Amino acid sequence: MSEQQEVTHTGGCHCGKVRFEVVSPKESEGIYCNCSMCTKKGIIHLIVTKDKFKLLQGEDNLSLYTFNTHIAKHYFCSTCGICPYYIARSHPNDIDVNYRCLDNFDITKIKISDFDGRNWEDQVHKIQN
């Protein structure tokens, strides 16, 4: 069996102060979550291991928001307010990249699955490895 091909993406926030690089499977799938946070942010999740993510610039421009259990670490640009990536409660050892923050993102080119984040406790096992 052959290994799945990978592709390197670049991305960042709206103002460009935060930039990153992420390596993902060429045929990766996005996750749409209907929880209160993801709905308001409009995030489409691309979850990768930490070794597949590299912050290129802007660490000093990131602010952090946490709530509830404080396990999730929601990083956002302190200039433009965009959340290009975060540490998800469901995957605390990985990086959750916002697909919408990838350069040249085309929503029609990826498969998106739904996750019922409004019922997180009962549903989280469906997205954990």
mmCIF file of N, CA and C in Angstrom:
data_model
loop_
_atom_site.group_PDB
_atom_site.id
_atom_site.type_symbol
_atom_site.label_atom_id
_atom_site.label_comp_id
_atom_site.label_asym_id
_atom_site.label_seq_id
_atom_site.Cartn_x
_atom_site.Cartn_y
_atom_site.Cartn_z
ATOM 1 N N MET A 1 0.839 -1.172 0.000
ATOM 2 C CA MET A 1 0.000 0.000 0.000
ATOM 3 C C MET A 1 0.888 1.241 0.000
ATOM 4 N N SER A 2 0.595 2.217 -0.834
ATOM 5 C CA SER A 2 1.422 3.418 -0.915
ATOM 6 C C SER A 2 0.979 4.463 0.104
ATOM 7 N N GLU A 3 1.921 5.287 0.518
ATOM 8 C CA GLU A 3 1.611 6.356 1.445
ATOM 9 C C GLU A 3 0.821 7.445 0.727
ATOM 10 N N GLN A 4 -0.038 8.116 1.504
ATOM 11 C CA GLN A 4 -0.833 9.192 0.934
ATOM 12 C C GLN A 4 0.071 10.397 0.665
ATOM 13 N N GLN A 5 -0.134 11.033 -0.480
ATOM 14 C CA GLN A 5 0.654 12.215 -0.821
ATOM 15 C C GLN A 5 0.303 13.367 0.105
ATOM 16 N N GLU A 6 1.294 14.198 0.364
ATOM 17 C CA GLU A 6 1.083 15.371 1.201
ATOM 18 C C GLU A 6 1.313 16.631 0.381
ATOM 19 N N VAL A 7 0.724 17.714 0.861
ATOM 20 C CA VAL A 7 0.872 19.007 0.217
ATOM 21 C C VAL A 7 1.166 20.036 1.304
ATOM 22 N N THR A 8 1.999 21.016 0.963
ATOM 23 C CA THR A 8 2.326 22.086 1.898
ATOM 24 C C THR A 8 1.509 23.323 1.533
ATOM 25 N N HIS A 9 0.815 23.854 2.535
ATOM 26 C CA HIS A 9 0.015 25.067 2.368
ATOM 27 C C HIS A 9 0.660 26.193 3.169
ATOM 28 N N THR A 10 0.459 27.411 2.722
ATOM 29 C CA THR A 10 0.787 28.572 3.535
ATOM 30 C C THR A 10 -0.519 29.280 3.855
ATOM 31 N N GLY A 11 -0.484 30.059 4.887
ATOM 32 C CA GLY A 11 -1.689 30.783 5.271
ATOM 33 C C GLY A 11 -1.380 31.803 6.338
ATOM 34 N N GLY A 12 -2.425 32.461 6.801
ATOM 35 C CA GLY A 12 -2.250 33.460 7.842
ATOM 36 C C GLY A 12 -3.527 34.205 8.141
ATOM 37 N N CYS A 13 -3.362 35.246 8.907
ATOM 38 C CA CYS A 13 -4.496 36.080 9.282
ATOM 39 C C CYS A 13 -4.797 37.081 8.160
ATOM 40 N N HIS A 14 -5.784 37.930 8.361
ATOM 41 C CA HIS A 14 -6.204 38.882 7.331
ATOM 42 C C HIS A 14 -5.163 39.964 7.074
ATOM 43 N N CYS A 15 -4.560 40.500 8.127
ATOM 44 C CA CYS A 15 -3.616 41.608 7.955
ATOM 45 C C CYS A 15 -2.219 41.143 7.547
ATOM 46 N N GLY A 16 -1.946 39.827 7.658
ATOM 47 C CA GLY A 16 -0.663 39.279 7.234
ATOM 48 C C GLY A 16 0.414 39.264 8.299
ATOM 49 N N LYS A 17 0.113 39.731 9.492
ATOM 50 C CA LYS A 17 1.140 39.727 10.541
ATOM 51 C C LYS A 17 1.421 38.328 11.078
ATOM 52 N N VAL A 18 0.421 37.446 11.018
ATOM 53 C CA VAL A 18 0.596 36.050 11.430
ATOM 54 C C VAL A 18 0.619 35.193 10.171
ATOM 55 N N ARG A 19 1.699 34.435 9.988
ATOM 56 C CA ARG A 19 1.853 33.573 8.814
ATOM 57 C C ARG A 19 2.300 32.191 9.294
ATOM 58 N N PHE A 20 1.830 31.167 8.598
ATOM 59 C CA PHE A 20 2.185 29.798 8.958
ATOM 60 C C PHE A 20 2.298 28.933 7.713
ATOM 61 N N GLU A 21 2.842 27.746 7.938
ATOM 62 C CA GLU A 21 2.942 26.718 6.916
ATOM 63 C C GLU A 21 2.394 25.436 7.534
ATOM 64 N N VAL A 22 1.628 24.679 6.772
ATOM 65 C CA VAL A 22 1.066 23.428 7.273
ATOM 66 C C VAL A 22 1.151 22.371 6.176
ATOM 67 N N VAL A 23 1.505 21.158 6.585
ATOM 68 C CA VAL A 23 1.580 20.024 5.670
ATOM 69 C C VAL A 23 0.396 19.122 5.996
ATOM 70 N N SER A 24 -0.373 18.785 4.967
ATOM 71 C CA SER A 24 -1.548 17.935 5.167
ATOM 72 C C SER A 24 -1.635 16.911 4.037
ATOM 73 N N PRO A 25 -2.421 15.868 4.261
ATOM 74 C CA PRO A 25 -2.645 14.932 3.152
ATOM 75 C C PRO A 25 -3.276 15.674 1.977
ATOM 76 N N LYS A 26 -2.897 15.293 0.775
ATOM 77 C CA LYS A 26 -3.417 15.954 -0.421
ATOM 78 C C LYS A 26 -4.939 15.869 -0.472
ATOM 79 N N GLU A 27 -5.479 14.767 -0.016
ATOM 80 C CA GLU A 27 -6.926 14.559 -0.009
ATOM 81 C C GLU A 27 -7.490 14.748 1.396
ATOM 82 N N SER A 28 -7.097 15.785 2.094
ATOM 83 C CA SER A 28 -7.566 15.994 3.459
ATOM 84 C C SER A 28 -9.032 16.429 3.475
ATOM 85 N N GLU A 29 -9.646 16.232 4.622
ATOM 86 C CA GLU A 29 -11.060 16.539 4.809
ATOM 87 C C GLU A 29 -11.214 17.593 5.894
ATOM 88 N N GLY A 30 -12.088 18.548 5.664
ATOM 89 C CA GLY A 30 -12.385 19.557 6.660
ATOM 90 C C GLY A 30 -13.516 19.105 7.565
ATOM 91 N N ILE A 31 -13.565 19.692 8.735
ATOM 92 C CA ILE A 31 -14.640 19.398 9.680
ATOM 93 C C ILE A 31 -15.361 20.704 10.002
ATOM 94 N N TYR A 32 -16.668 20.683 9.863
ATOM 95 C CA TYR A 32 -17.501 21.820 10.258
ATOM 96 C C TYR A 32 -18.147 21.464 11.588
ATOM 97 N N CYS A 33 -17.960 22.313 12.585
ATOM 98 C CA CYS A 33 -18.507 22.095 13.923
ATOM 99 C C CYS A 33 -19.570 23.164 14.201
ATOM 100 N N ASN A 34 -20.661 22.756 14.810
ATOM 101 C CA ASN A 34 -21.753 23.693 15.086
ATOM 102 C C ASN A 34 -21.771 24.217 16.519
ATOM 103 N N CYS A 35 -20.651 24.067 17.254
ATOM 104 C CA CYS A 35 -20.613 24.610 18.617
ATOM 105 C C CYS A 35 -20.636 26.140 18.553
ATOM 106 N N SER A 36 -20.854 26.772 19.687
ATOM 107 C CA SER A 36 -20.987 28.235 19.713
ATOM 108 C C SER A 36 -19.723 28.938 19.230
ATOM 109 N N MET A 37 -18.555 28.456 19.604
ATOM 110 C CA MET A 37 -17.301 29.104 19.215
ATOM 111 C C MET A 37 -17.030 28.933 17.724
ATOM 112 N N CYS A 38 -17.114 27.717 17.235
ATOM 113 C CA CYS A 38 -16.803 27.465 15.821
ATOM 114 C C CYS A 38 -17.810 28.138 14.892
ATOM 115 N N THR A 39 -19.063 28.171 15.294
ATOM 116 C CA THR A 39 -20.084 28.837 14.486
ATOM 117 C C THR A 39 -19.779 30.324 14.362
ATOM 118 N N LYS A 40 -19.434 30.957 15.456
ATOM 119 C CA LYS A 40 -19.147 32.399 15.421
ATOM 120 C C LYS A 40 -17.853 32.710 14.671
ATOM 121 N N LYS A 41 -16.861 31.809 14.765
ATOM 122 C CA LYS A 41 -15.602 32.020 14.037
ATOM 123 C C LYS A 41 -15.693 31.615 12.577
ATOM 124 N N GLY A 42 -16.652 30.772 12.228
ATOM 125 C CA GLY A 42 -16.778 30.290 10.855
ATOM 126 C C GLY A 42 -15.656 29.351 10.463
ATOM 127 N N ILE A 43 -15.094 28.666 11.424
ATOM 128 C CA ILE A 43 -13.931 27.822 11.171
ATOM 129 C C ILE A 43 -14.312 26.513 10.482
ATOM 130 N N ILE A 44 -13.450 26.096 9.578
ATOM 131 C CA ILE A 44 -13.479 24.747 9.020
ATOM 132 C C ILE A 44 -12.153 24.129 9.430
ATOM 133 N N HIS A 45 -12.222 23.059 10.180
ATOM 134 C CA HIS A 45 -11.062 22.480 10.847
ATOM 135 C C HIS A 45 -10.209 21.599 9.943
ATOM 136 N N LEU A 46 -8.917 21.810 10.048
ATOM 137 C CA LEU A 46 -7.899 20.935 9.463
ATOM 138 C C LEU A 46 -6.961 20.588 10.609
ATOM 139 N N ILE A 47 -7.090 19.386 11.153
ATOM 140 C CA ILE A 47 -6.319 18.993 12.330
ATOM 141 C C ILE A 47 -5.078 18.224 11.884
ATOM 142 N N VAL A 48 -3.909 18.714 12.325
ATOM 143 C CA VAL A 48 -2.633 18.096 11.968
ATOM 144 C C VAL A 48 -1.783 17.919 13.221
ATOM 145 N N THR A 49 -0.820 17.017 13.148
ATOM 146 C CA THR A 49 0.110 16.861 14.252
ATOM 147 C C THR A 49 1.023 18.095 14.305
ATOM 148 N N LYS A 50 1.563 18.370 15.471
ATOM 149 C CA LYS A 50 2.382 19.580 15.652
ATOM 150 C C LYS A 50 3.586 19.629 14.716
ATOM 151 N N ASP A 51 4.121 18.473 14.365
ATOM 152 C CA ASP A 51 5.284 18.465 13.471
ATOM 153 C C ASP A 51 4.920 18.855 12.037
ATOM 154 N N LYS A 52 3.647 18.943 11.725
ATOM 155 C CA LYS A 52 3.193 19.328 10.381
ATOM 156 C C LYS A 52 2.837 20.817 10.303
ATOM 157 N N PHE A 53 3.049 21.544 11.386
ATOM 158 C CA PHE A 53 2.700 22.965 11.453
ATOM 159 C C PHE A 53 3.928 23.780 11.828
ATOM 160 N N LYS A 54 4.107 24.910 11.145
ATOM 161 C CA LYS A 54 5.225 25.798 11.470
ATOM 162 C C LYS A 54 4.723 27.235 11.431
ATOM 163 N N LEU A 55 4.846 27.921 12.544
ATOM 164 C CA LEU A 55 4.520 29.346 12.600
ATOM 165 C C LEU A 55 5.703 30.097 12.018
ATOM 166 N N LEU A 56 5.472 30.802 10.917
ATOM 167 C CA LEU A 56 6.549 31.498 10.210
ATOM 168 C C LEU A 56 6.814 32.883 10.766
ATOM 169 N N GLN A 57 5.760 33.560 11.188
ATOM 170 C CA GLN A 57 5.920 34.903 11.766
ATOM 171 C C GLN A 57 4.676 35.270 12.552
ATOM 172 N N GLY A 58 4.839 36.192 13.483
ATOM 173 C CA GLY A 58 3.703 36.768 14.186
ATOM 174 C C GLY A 58 3.390 36.213 15.547
ATOM 175 N N GLU A 59 4.259 35.377 16.094
ATOM 176 C CA GLU A 59 3.979 34.830 17.424
ATOM 177 C C GLU A 59 3.734 35.952 18.428
ATOM 178 N N ASP A 60 4.499 37.020 18.318
ATOM 179 C CA ASP A 60 4.352 38.161 19.235
ATOM 180 C C ASP A 60 3.082 38.965 18.975
ATOM 181 N N ASN A 61 2.385 38.681 17.879
ATOM 182 C CA ASN A 61 1.151 39.395 17.549
ATOM 183 C C ASN A 61 -0.097 38.579 17.909
ATOM 184 N N LEU A 62 0.105 37.370 18.435
ATOM 185 C CA LEU A 62 -1.020 36.516 18.793
ATOM 186 C C LEU A 62 -1.524 36.811 20.202
ATOM 187 N N SER A 63 -2.828 36.802 20.349
ATOM 188 C CA SER A 63 -3.472 36.867 21.650
ATOM 189 C C SER A 63 -4.146 35.531 21.892
ATOM 190 N N LEU A 64 -4.444 35.238 23.145
ATOM 191 C CA LEU A 64 -4.999 33.949 23.520
ATOM 192 C C LEU A 64 -6.328 34.130 24.233
ATOM 193 N N TYR A 65 -7.304 33.318 23.838
ATOM 194 C CA TYR A 65 -8.597 33.288 24.507
ATOM 195 C C TYR A 65 -8.887 31.856 24.928
ATOM 196 N N THR A 66 -9.271 31.664 26.177
ATOM 197 C CA THR A 66 -9.713 30.362 26.665
ATOM 198 C C THR A 66 -11.019 30.553 27.422
ATOM 199 N N PHE A 67 -11.763 29.484 27.568
ATOM 200 C CA PHE A 67 -13.002 29.527 28.338
ATOM 201 C C PHE A 67 -13.330 28.118 28.811
ATOM 202 N N ASN A 68 -14.329 27.988 29.645
ATOM 203 C CA ASN A 68 -14.834 26.716 30.143
ATOM 204 C C ASN A 68 -13.705 25.892 30.754
ATOM 205 N N THR A 69 -13.255 24.811 30.127
ATOM 206 C CA THR A 69 -12.217 23.943 30.697
ATOM 207 C C THR A 69 -10.814 24.528 30.547
ATOM 208 N N HIS A 70 -10.634 25.514 29.686
ATOM 209 C CA HIS A 70 -9.353 26.163 29.389
ATOM 210 C C HIS A 70 -8.336 25.212 28.744
ATOM 211 N N ILE A 71 -8.804 24.078 28.241
ATOM 212 C CA ILE A 71 -7.919 23.161 27.518
ATOM 213 C C ILE A 71 -7.665 23.694 26.109
ATOM 214 N N ALA A 72 -8.735 24.136 25.455
ATOM 215 C CA ALA A 72 -8.593 24.711 24.112
ATOM 216 C C ALA A 72 -7.894 26.063 24.219
ATOM 217 N N LYS A 73 -6.975 26.311 23.313
ATOM 218 C CA LYS A 73 -6.224 27.566 23.273
ATOM 219 C C LYS A 73 -6.534 28.255 21.951
ATOM 220 N N HIS A 74 -7.396 29.258 21.998
ATOM 221 C CA HIS A 74 -7.839 29.971 20.798
ATOM 222 C C HIS A 74 -6.920 31.164 20.551
ATOM 223 N N TYR A 75 -6.013 31.017 19.591
ATOM 224 C CA TYR A 75 -5.083 32.090 19.247
ATOM 225 C C TYR A 75 -5.690 32.946 18.146
ATOM 226 N N PHE A 76 -5.546 34.249 18.293
ATOM 227 C CA PHE A 76 -6.043 35.155 17.263
ATOM 228 C C PHE A 76 -5.096 36.330 17.126
ATOM 229 N N CYS A 77 -5.085 36.912 15.933
ATOM 230 C CA CYS A 77 -4.228 38.051 15.658
ATOM 231 C C CYS A 77 -4.736 39.253 16.438
ATOM 232 N N SER A 78 -3.864 39.887 17.192
ATOM 233 C CA SER A 78 -4.278 41.039 17.998
ATOM 234 C C SER A 78 -4.523 42.280 17.148
ATOM 235 N N THR A 79 -4.131 42.258 15.876
ATOM 236 C CA THR A 79 -4.384 43.391 14.980
ATOM 237 C C THR A 79 -5.718 43.238 14.253
ATOM 238 N N CYS A 80 -5.918 42.117 13.559
ATOM 239 C CA CYS A 80 -7.132 41.962 12.733
ATOM 240 C C CYS A 80 -8.191 41.060 13.360
ATOM 241 N N GLY A 81 -7.857 40.324 14.414
ATOM 242 C CA GLY A 81 -8.834 39.500 15.115
ATOM 243 C C GLY A 81 -9.082 38.119 14.534
ATOM 244 N N ILE A 82 -8.409 37.767 13.449
ATOM 245 C CA ILE A 82 -8.633 36.475 12.804
ATOM 246 C C ILE A 82 -7.945 35.354 13.587
ATOM 247 N N CYS A 83 -8.622 34.199 13.664
ATOM 248 C CA CYS A 83 -8.094 33.008 14.341
ATOM 249 C C CYS A 83 -7.599 32.021 13.289
ATOM 250 N N PRO A 84 -6.303 32.067 12.955
ATOM 251 C CA PRO A 84 -5.797 31.178 11.907
ATOM 252 C C PRO A 84 -5.594 29.732 12.356
ATOM 253 N N TYR A 85 -5.399 29.516 13.661
ATOM 254 C CA TYR A 85 -5.214 28.166 14.192
ATOM 255 C C TYR A 85 -5.434 28.195 15.689
ATOM 256 N N TYR A 86 -5.614 27.016 16.265
ATOM 257 C CA TYR A 86 -5.731 26.921 17.714
ATOM 258 C C TYR A 86 -5.433 25.504 18.169
ATOM 259 N N ILE A 87 -5.404 25.303 19.472
ATOM 260 C CA ILE A 87 -5.256 23.984 20.068
ATOM 261 C C ILE A 87 -6.654 23.568 20.516
ATOM 262 N N ALA A 88 -7.176 22.508 19.920
ATOM 263 C CA ALA A 88 -8.544 22.075 20.203
ATOM 264 C C ALA A 88 -8.612 21.205 21.456
ATOM 265 N N ARG A 89 -9.688 21.317 22.174
ATOM 266 C CA ARG A 89 -9.905 20.462 23.343
ATOM 267 C C ARG A 89 -9.969 18.993 22.925
ATOM 268 N N SER A 90 -10.507 18.730 21.750
ATOM 269 C CA SER A 90 -10.616 17.351 21.270
ATOM 270 C C SER A 90 -9.266 16.760 20.874
ATOM 271 N N HIS A 91 -8.309 17.620 20.523
ATOM 272 C CA HIS A 91 -6.985 17.194 20.065
ATOM 273 C C HIS A 91 -5.914 18.094 20.698
ATOM 274 N N PRO A 92 -5.729 18.017 22.013
ATOM 275 C CA PRO A 92 -4.827 18.953 22.704
ATOM 276 C C PRO A 92 -3.352 18.812 22.354
ATOM 277 N N ASN A 93 -2.977 17.740 21.675
ATOM 278 C CA ASN A 93 -1.576 17.546 21.288
ATOM 279 C C ASN A 93 -1.340 17.845 19.817
ATOM 280 N N ASP A 94 -2.347 18.384 19.140
ATOM 281 C CA ASP A 94 -2.271 18.684 17.713
ATOM 282 C C ASP A 94 -2.529 20.164 17.468
ATOM 283 N N ILE A 95 -2.474 20.560 16.213
ATOM 284 C CA ILE A 95 -2.790 21.926 15.797
ATOM 285 C C ILE A 95 -4.041 21.865 14.922
ATOM 286 N N ASP A 96 -4.983 22.726 15.210
ATOM 287 C CA ASP A 96 -6.229 22.805 14.446
ATOM 288 C C ASP A 96 -6.182 24.089 13.623
ATOM 289 N N VAL A 97 -5.928 23.931 12.336
ATOM 290 C CA VAL A 97 -5.789 25.058 11.417
ATOM 291 C C VAL A 97 -7.159 25.408 10.844
ATOM 292 N N ASN A 98 -7.421 26.680 10.700
ATOM 293 C CA ASN A 98 -8.647 27.140 10.063
ATOM 294 C C ASN A 98 -8.435 27.090 8.549
ATOM 295 N N TYR A 99 -9.095 26.141 7.891
ATOM 296 C CA TYR A 99 -8.975 26.015 6.431
ATOM 297 C C TYR A 99 -9.179 27.353 5.734
ATOM 298 N N ARG A 100 -10.075 28.172 6.253
ATOM 299 C CA ARG A 100 -10.397 29.457 5.620
ATOM 300 C C ARG A 100 -9.215 30.428 5.648
ATOM 301 N N CYS A 101 -8.206 30.128 6.451
ATOM 302 C CA CYS A 101 -7.028 30.999 6.531
ATOM 303 C C CYS A 101 -5.881 30.535 5.640
ATOM 304 N N LEU A 102 -6.094 29.465 4.882
ATOM 305 C CA LEU A 102 -5.073 29.022 3.934
ATOM 306 C C LEU A 102 -5.089 29.943 2.718
ATOM 307 N N ASP A 103 -3.907 30.226 2.198
ATOM 308 C CA ASP A 103 -3.818 31.012 0.965
ATOM 309 C C ASP A 103 -4.497 30.237 -0.154
ATOM 310 N N ASN A 104 -5.234 30.939 -0.989
ATOM 311 C CA ASN A 104 -5.902 30.338 -2.148
ATOM 312 C C ASN A 104 -6.872 29.225 -1.773
ATOM 313 N N PHE A 105 -7.505 29.335 -0.617
ATOM 314 C CA PHE A 105 -8.477 28.337 -0.171
ATOM 315 C C PHE A 105 -9.697 28.348 -1.084
ATOM 316 N N ASP A 106 -10.121 27.168 -1.511
ATOM 317 C CA ASP A 106 -11.309 27.012 -2.338
ATOM 318 C C ASP A 106 -12.187 25.952 -1.691
ATOM 319 N N ILE A 107 -13.266 26.384 -1.062
ATOM 320 C CA ILE A 107 -14.134 25.478 -0.308
ATOM 321 C C ILE A 107 -14.721 24.369 -1.179
ATOM 322 N N THR A 108 -14.807 24.600 -2.466
ATOM 323 C CA THR A 108 -15.378 23.586 -3.355
ATOM 324 C C THR A 108 -14.407 22.439 -3.621
ATOM 325 N N LYS A 109 -13.159 22.591 -3.218
ATOM 326 C CA LYS A 109 -12.137 21.581 -3.506
ATOM 327 C C LYS A 109 -11.912 20.584 -2.373
ATOM 328 N N ILE A 110 -12.615 20.764 -1.253
ATOM 329 C CA ILE A 110 -12.428 19.836 -0.138
ATOM 330 C C ILE A 110 -13.757 19.223 0.278
ATOM 331 N N LYS A 111 -13.653 18.040 0.836
ATOM 332 C CA LYS A 111 -14.821 17.388 1.425
ATOM 333 C C LYS A 111 -14.939 17.895 2.859
ATOM 334 N N ILE A 112 -16.155 18.227 3.277
ATOM 335 C CA ILE A 112 -16.379 18.732 4.629
ATOM 336 C C ILE A 112 -17.387 17.827 5.321
ATOM 337 N N SER A 113 -17.014 17.341 6.497
ATOM 338 C CA SER A 113 -17.935 16.532 7.295
ATOM 339 C C SER A 113 -18.438 17.367 8.466
ATOM 340 N N ASP A 114 -19.615 17.041 8.921
ATOM 341 C CA ASP A 114 -20.233 17.762 10.036
ATOM 342 C C ASP A 114 -19.908 17.094 11.359
ATOM 343 N N PHE A 115 -19.709 17.922 12.375
ATOM 344 C CA PHE A 115 -19.516 17.445 13.740
ATOM 345 C C PHE A 115 -20.499 18.182 14.642
ATOM 346 N N ASP A 116 -21.220 17.456 15.457
ATOM 347 C CA ASP A 116 -22.225 18.034 16.352
ATOM 348 C C ASP A 116 -21.558 18.526 17.636
ATOM 349 N N GLY A 117 -20.930 19.676 17.539
ATOM 350 C CA GLY A 117 -20.240 20.254 18.689
ATOM 351 C C GLY A 117 -21.164 20.784 19.762
ATOM 352 N N ARG A 118 -22.421 20.968 19.445
ATOM 353 C CA ARG A 118 -23.391 21.397 20.465
ATOM 354 C C ARG A 118 -23.602 20.292 21.488
ATOM 355 N N ASN A 119 -23.313 19.078 21.094
ATOM 356 C CA ASN A 119 -23.384 17.914 21.986
ATOM 357 C C ASN A 119 -21.989 17.291 22.088
ATOM 358 N N TRP A 120 -21.009 18.138 22.374
ATOM 359 C CA TRP A 120 -19.599 17.791 22.337
ATOM 360 C C TRP A 120 -19.260 16.531 23.131
ATOM 361 N N GLU A 121 -19.694 16.480 24.372
ATOM 362 C CA GLU A 121 -19.326 15.346 25.251
ATOM 363 C C GLU A 121 -19.761 14.005 24.665
ATOM 364 N N ASP A 122 -20.945 13.958 24.060
ATOM 365 C CA ASP A 122 -21.456 12.724 23.487
ATOM 366 C C ASP A 122 -20.894 12.408 22.108
ATOM 367 N N GLN A 123 -20.339 13.397 21.432
ATOM 368 C CA GLN A 123 -19.937 13.239 20.040
ATOM 369 C C GLN A 123 -18.431 13.244 19.783
ATOM 370 N N VAL A 124 -17.629 13.718 20.716
ATOM 371 C CA VAL A 124 -16.197 13.942 20.481
ATOM 372 C C VAL A 124 -15.455 12.684 20.028
ATOM 373 N N HIS A 125 -15.892 11.540 20.462
ATOM 374 C CA HIS A 125 -15.217 10.288 20.063
ATOM 375 C C HIS A 125 -15.236 10.085 18.549
ATOM 376 N N LYS A 126 -16.165 10.723 17.859
ATOM 377 C CA LYS A 126 -16.286 10.558 16.411
ATOM 378 C C LYS A 126 -15.164 11.249 15.630
ATOM 379 N N ILE A 127 -14.508 12.232 16.262
ATOM 380 C CA ILE A 127 -13.434 12.942 15.555
ATOM 381 C C ILE A 127 -12.055 12.693 16.149
ATOM 382 N N GLN A 128 -12.001 11.971 17.254
ATOM 383 C CA GLN A 128 -10.697 11.654 17.838
ATOM 384 C C GLN A 128 -10.146 10.390 17.201
ATOM 385 N N ASN A 129 -8.818 10.349 17.067
ATOM 386 C CA ASN A 129 -8.172 9.175 16.445
ATOM 387 C C ASN A 129 -8.114 8.007 17.395
#
